[in-house]
Short mmCIF file of C-alpha atoms in Angstrom, two decimals:
data_model
loop_
_atom_site.label_atom_id
_atom_site.label_comp_id
_atom_site.label_asym_id
_atom_site.label_seq_id
_atom_site.Cartn_x
_atom_site.Cartn_y
_atom_site.Cartn_z
CA GLN A 1 43.46 14.68 -3.62
CA LYS A 2 40.86 12.22 -2.43
CA GLU A 3 41.82 9.70 0.15
CA VAL A 4 40.25 6.92 -1.97
CA GLU A 5 40.21 7.02 -5.89
CA GLN A 6 38.05 4.84 -8.07
CA ASP A 7 37.26 4.96 -11.75
CA PRO A 8 33.53 5.49 -11.98
CA GLY A 9 33.50 3.77 -15.45
CA PRO A 10 31.07 2.67 -16.83
CA LEU A 11 32.63 -0.50 -17.53
CA SER A 12 31.02 -2.80 -20.11
CA VAL A 13 31.97 -6.41 -20.58
CA PRO A 14 30.49 -9.58 -22.28
CA GLU A 15 29.04 -12.41 -20.26
CA GLY A 16 31.74 -14.77 -18.98
CA ALA A 17 34.59 -12.15 -19.03
CA ILE A 18 36.99 -11.63 -16.05
CA VAL A 19 36.39 -8.24 -14.57
CA SER A 20 38.89 -6.36 -12.63
CA LEU A 21 37.86 -3.37 -10.48
CA ASN A 22 40.34 -1.25 -8.63
CA CYS A 23 40.88 1.47 -6.05
CA THR A 24 43.95 3.43 -4.94
CA TYR A 25 44.27 5.21 -1.54
CA SER A 26 46.58 7.54 0.08
CA ASN A 27 46.31 6.83 3.70
CA SER A 28 48.79 4.31 4.96
CA ALA A 29 46.82 3.87 8.15
CA PHE A 30 44.01 2.01 6.39
CA GLN A 31 43.85 -1.60 7.64
CA TYR A 32 40.32 -2.77 6.63
CA PHE A 33 39.20 -3.09 3.06
CA MET A 34 35.83 -3.77 1.77
CA TRP A 35 33.91 -4.05 -1.53
CA TYR A 36 30.25 -3.45 -1.70
CA ARG A 37 27.82 -4.10 -4.58
CA GLN A 38 24.86 -1.78 -5.15
CA TYR A 39 22.15 -2.48 -7.53
CA SER A 40 20.02 0.43 -8.90
CA ARG A 41 17.83 2.06 -6.30
CA LYS A 42 19.11 -0.26 -3.42
CA GLY A 43 21.34 0.09 -0.49
CA PRO A 44 25.04 -1.17 -0.94
CA GLU A 45 25.49 -4.90 0.08
CA LEU A 46 28.72 -5.99 1.66
CA LEU A 47 30.48 -8.45 -0.80
CA MET A 48 34.08 -9.00 0.52
CA TYR A 49 35.95 -7.78 3.77
CA THR A 50 39.70 -8.14 4.03
CA TYR A 51 42.03 -7.20 6.78
CA SER A 52 45.46 -6.01 5.92
CA SER A 53 47.23 -7.30 2.88
CA GLY A 54 46.61 -10.43 0.83
CA ASN A 55 44.00 -12.25 -1.15
CA LYS A 56 40.54 -13.46 -0.19
CA GLU A 57 38.26 -15.60 -2.32
CA ASP A 58 34.54 -16.23 -2.26
CA GLY A 59 33.14 -18.22 -5.16
CA ARG A 60 33.62 -16.16 -8.35
CA PHE A 61 35.08 -13.14 -6.40
CA THR A 62 38.60 -12.43 -5.39
CA ALA A 63 39.76 -9.50 -3.44
CA GLN A 64 43.41 -8.39 -3.27
CA VAL A 65 45.06 -5.89 -1.22
CA ASP A 66 48.51 -4.49 -1.92
CA LYS A 67 49.42 -2.16 1.00
CA SER A 68 52.95 -1.44 -0.40
CA SER A 69 51.33 0.05 -3.51
CA LYS A 70 48.22 1.36 -1.78
CA TYR A 71 46.00 -0.65 -4.31
CA ILE A 72 43.17 -2.92 -3.86
CA SER A 73 41.31 -4.92 -6.44
CA LEU A 74 38.23 -6.99 -6.99
CA PHE A 75 38.19 -9.70 -9.57
CA ILE A 76 34.96 -11.30 -10.81
CA ARG A 77 35.35 -14.59 -12.86
CA ASP A 78 32.87 -15.83 -15.40
CA SER A 79 30.82 -12.56 -14.98
CA GLN A 80 27.10 -12.74 -15.23
CA PRO A 81 24.42 -10.23 -16.26
CA SER A 82 23.31 -10.41 -12.70
CA ASP A 83 26.71 -8.85 -11.60
CA SER A 84 25.65 -5.62 -13.38
CA ALA A 85 25.76 -3.07 -10.60
CA THR A 86 27.95 -0.27 -8.99
CA TYR A 87 30.76 -1.63 -7.01
CA LEU A 88 32.08 0.47 -4.17
CA CYS A 89 35.42 0.13 -2.40
CA ALA A 90 35.62 1.27 1.20
CA MET A 91 38.47 1.26 3.67
CA SER A 92 39.13 2.12 7.25
CA SER A 93 41.73 2.61 9.83
CA ASN A 94 41.04 1.55 13.46
CA THR A 95 38.88 4.62 13.90
CA GLY A 96 36.01 2.63 12.24
CA LYS A 97 35.15 5.56 9.89
CA LEU A 98 34.71 4.14 6.45
CA ILE A 99 35.99 6.13 3.44
CA PHE A 100 34.31 5.13 0.23
CA GLY A 101 35.33 5.39 -3.34
CA GLN A 102 32.92 6.84 -5.89
CA GLY A 103 31.99 3.48 -7.24
CA THR A 104 32.42 1.69 -10.60
CA THR A 105 29.38 1.14 -12.75
CA LEU A 106 29.58 -2.38 -14.34
CA GLN A 107 27.44 -3.76 -17.09
CA VAL A 108 27.74 -7.38 -18.05
CA LYS A 109 26.12 -7.96 -21.51
CA PRO A 110 24.51 -11.28 -22.41
CA ASP B 1 21.00 -12.05 8.35
CA VAL B 2 21.31 -8.43 9.50
CA LYS B 3 18.20 -6.46 8.69
CA VAL B 4 18.21 -2.72 8.43
CA THR B 5 15.07 -1.12 7.45
CA GLN B 6 14.37 2.55 6.68
CA SER B 7 10.91 4.30 7.12
CA SER B 8 10.31 5.46 3.59
CA ARG B 9 11.78 4.48 0.07
CA TYR B 10 10.72 7.81 -1.45
CA LEU B 11 9.86 11.13 0.13
CA VAL B 12 9.01 14.56 -1.17
CA LYS B 13 9.06 17.59 1.21
CA ARG B 14 8.91 21.27 0.76
CA THR B 15 11.65 23.71 1.64
CA GLY B 16 11.64 24.72 5.30
CA GLU B 17 9.84 21.58 6.50
CA LYS B 18 11.19 19.49 9.27
CA VAL B 19 11.98 16.02 8.02
CA PHE B 20 12.32 12.85 10.09
CA LEU B 21 14.12 9.76 8.58
CA GLU B 22 13.93 6.59 10.63
CA CYS B 23 16.19 3.63 10.67
CA VAL B 24 15.80 0.27 12.57
CA GLN B 25 18.13 -2.67 12.91
CA ASP B 26 17.49 -6.01 14.19
CA MET B 27 20.92 -7.40 15.26
CA ASP B 28 21.59 -5.57 18.55
CA HIS B 29 24.54 -3.48 16.80
CA GLU B 30 26.01 -0.66 18.93
CA ASN B 31 27.02 1.29 15.94
CA MET B 32 24.70 3.05 13.58
CA PHE B 33 25.37 5.46 10.82
CA TRP B 34 23.75 7.94 8.39
CA TYR B 35 25.23 8.67 5.08
CA ARG B 36 24.09 10.49 1.95
CA GLN B 37 24.91 9.46 -1.52
CA ASP B 38 25.21 11.86 -4.47
CA PRO B 39 26.29 11.32 -7.98
CA GLY B 40 30.03 11.91 -8.42
CA LEU B 41 30.49 12.51 -4.64
CA GLY B 42 29.92 8.91 -3.49
CA LEU B 43 28.79 8.17 0.19
CA ARG B 44 29.41 10.79 2.70
CA LEU B 45 29.08 10.36 6.39
CA ILE B 46 26.61 12.75 8.19
CA TYR B 47 26.47 11.35 11.72
CA PHE B 48 27.10 8.15 13.62
CA SER B 49 26.22 6.75 16.91
CA TYR B 50 28.13 4.14 18.84
CA ASP B 51 25.65 3.84 21.81
CA VAL B 52 22.21 4.93 22.95
CA LYS B 53 22.06 8.66 23.34
CA MET B 54 25.68 9.09 21.93
CA LYS B 55 26.34 10.62 18.63
CA GLU B 56 29.37 12.04 16.69
CA LYS B 57 29.53 14.22 13.69
CA GLY B 58 30.59 12.91 10.47
CA ASP B 59 32.00 14.77 7.51
CA ILE B 60 28.83 16.79 6.60
CA PRO B 61 26.70 17.22 9.64
CA GLU B 62 25.59 20.94 8.90
CA GLY B 63 21.79 21.12 8.64
CA TYR B 64 21.18 17.75 10.17
CA SER B 65 20.77 16.42 13.72
CA VAL B 66 20.21 12.80 14.95
CA SER B 67 18.55 10.94 17.80
CA ARG B 68 19.17 7.58 19.32
CA GLU B 69 16.86 6.79 22.22
CA LYS B 70 16.82 3.16 21.69
CA LYS B 71 19.64 0.80 20.62
CA GLU B 72 17.79 -0.38 17.47
CA ARG B 73 16.54 2.96 16.29
CA PHE B 74 18.57 5.82 14.89
CA SER B 75 16.84 8.95 13.47
CA LEU B 76 18.07 11.62 11.06
CA ILE B 77 16.34 14.94 11.43
CA LEU B 78 16.49 17.84 8.72
CA GLU B 79 15.64 20.82 10.90
CA SER B 80 14.66 23.04 7.90
CA ALA B 81 14.84 21.07 4.63
CA SER B 82 16.55 22.88 1.72
CA THR B 83 16.92 21.90 -1.88
CA ASN B 84 20.54 21.03 -1.45
CA GLN B 85 19.44 18.19 0.82
CA THR B 86 17.82 16.44 -2.03
CA SER B 87 19.68 13.09 -2.05
CA MET B 88 19.67 9.43 -1.26
CA TYR B 89 20.03 8.78 2.49
CA LEU B 90 21.45 5.55 3.64
CA CYS B 91 21.43 4.15 7.14
CA ALA B 92 23.89 1.43 8.20
CA SER B 93 24.49 -0.58 11.39
CA SER B 94 27.71 -2.40 12.48
CA LEU B 95 28.89 -4.48 15.42
CA ASN B 96 32.50 -3.48 14.98
CA ARG B 97 32.24 -0.11 13.07
CA VAL B 98 34.01 -1.74 10.14
CA GLU B 99 31.59 -4.23 8.57
CA GLN B 100 28.61 -2.01 8.03
CA PHE B 101 25.25 -3.37 6.79
CA PHE B 102 23.13 -0.81 4.90
CA GLY B 103 19.44 -0.37 4.59
CA PRO B 104 17.69 0.12 1.25
CA GLY B 105 17.88 3.92 1.37
CA THR B 106 15.42 6.79 1.21
CA ARG B 107 15.39 8.96 -1.85
CA LEU B 108 14.46 12.48 -0.55
CA THR B 109 13.45 15.25 -2.80
CA VAL B 110 13.08 18.74 -1.51
CA LEU B 111 11.03 21.14 -3.61
#
């Protein structure tokens, strides 16, 4: 079993939809949770960073961490075609070693 | 803004060649990382360095070595390139090891 599981998709939604992206994990030592966005042929770009449980909001993006269920989510409100990308979850314990999910490919259709 | 640059965007090499991939960051970060990214496998850590001349193996170090002679520069070396090292190589840097900032990647093809 992988330490971090992420459905690779692809996920296709119409413009304006609310998008929910999710990851599950097995290692209860994870304390740091990140979401990266990766456009085609580019490096990953850090989108959201959360420490421990709870929610964090940044514009149209909301990250949620539920440590009791070992489940993290990224919500995108009012999705735009420019949000079309691969979204990678990543997490870490205090070792600083990041474990990445496979990434979910999202397409937002105009 | 953190800037991480990689020496080449695309590289084509022959089996058996020695390959150097260079990474430079401009934010005085102690920590630097090399990953490879493959479809269906995600990002896998090859090596990382937490200080000049210091290095630690990641999950898949076999066939690779690294060099960090200056704080801002971290090099990945393929001693004898093989076709199974065809991949996207990503460099990252971090102040705290957790928030990692990535370069644009080098797509390496080994023929």
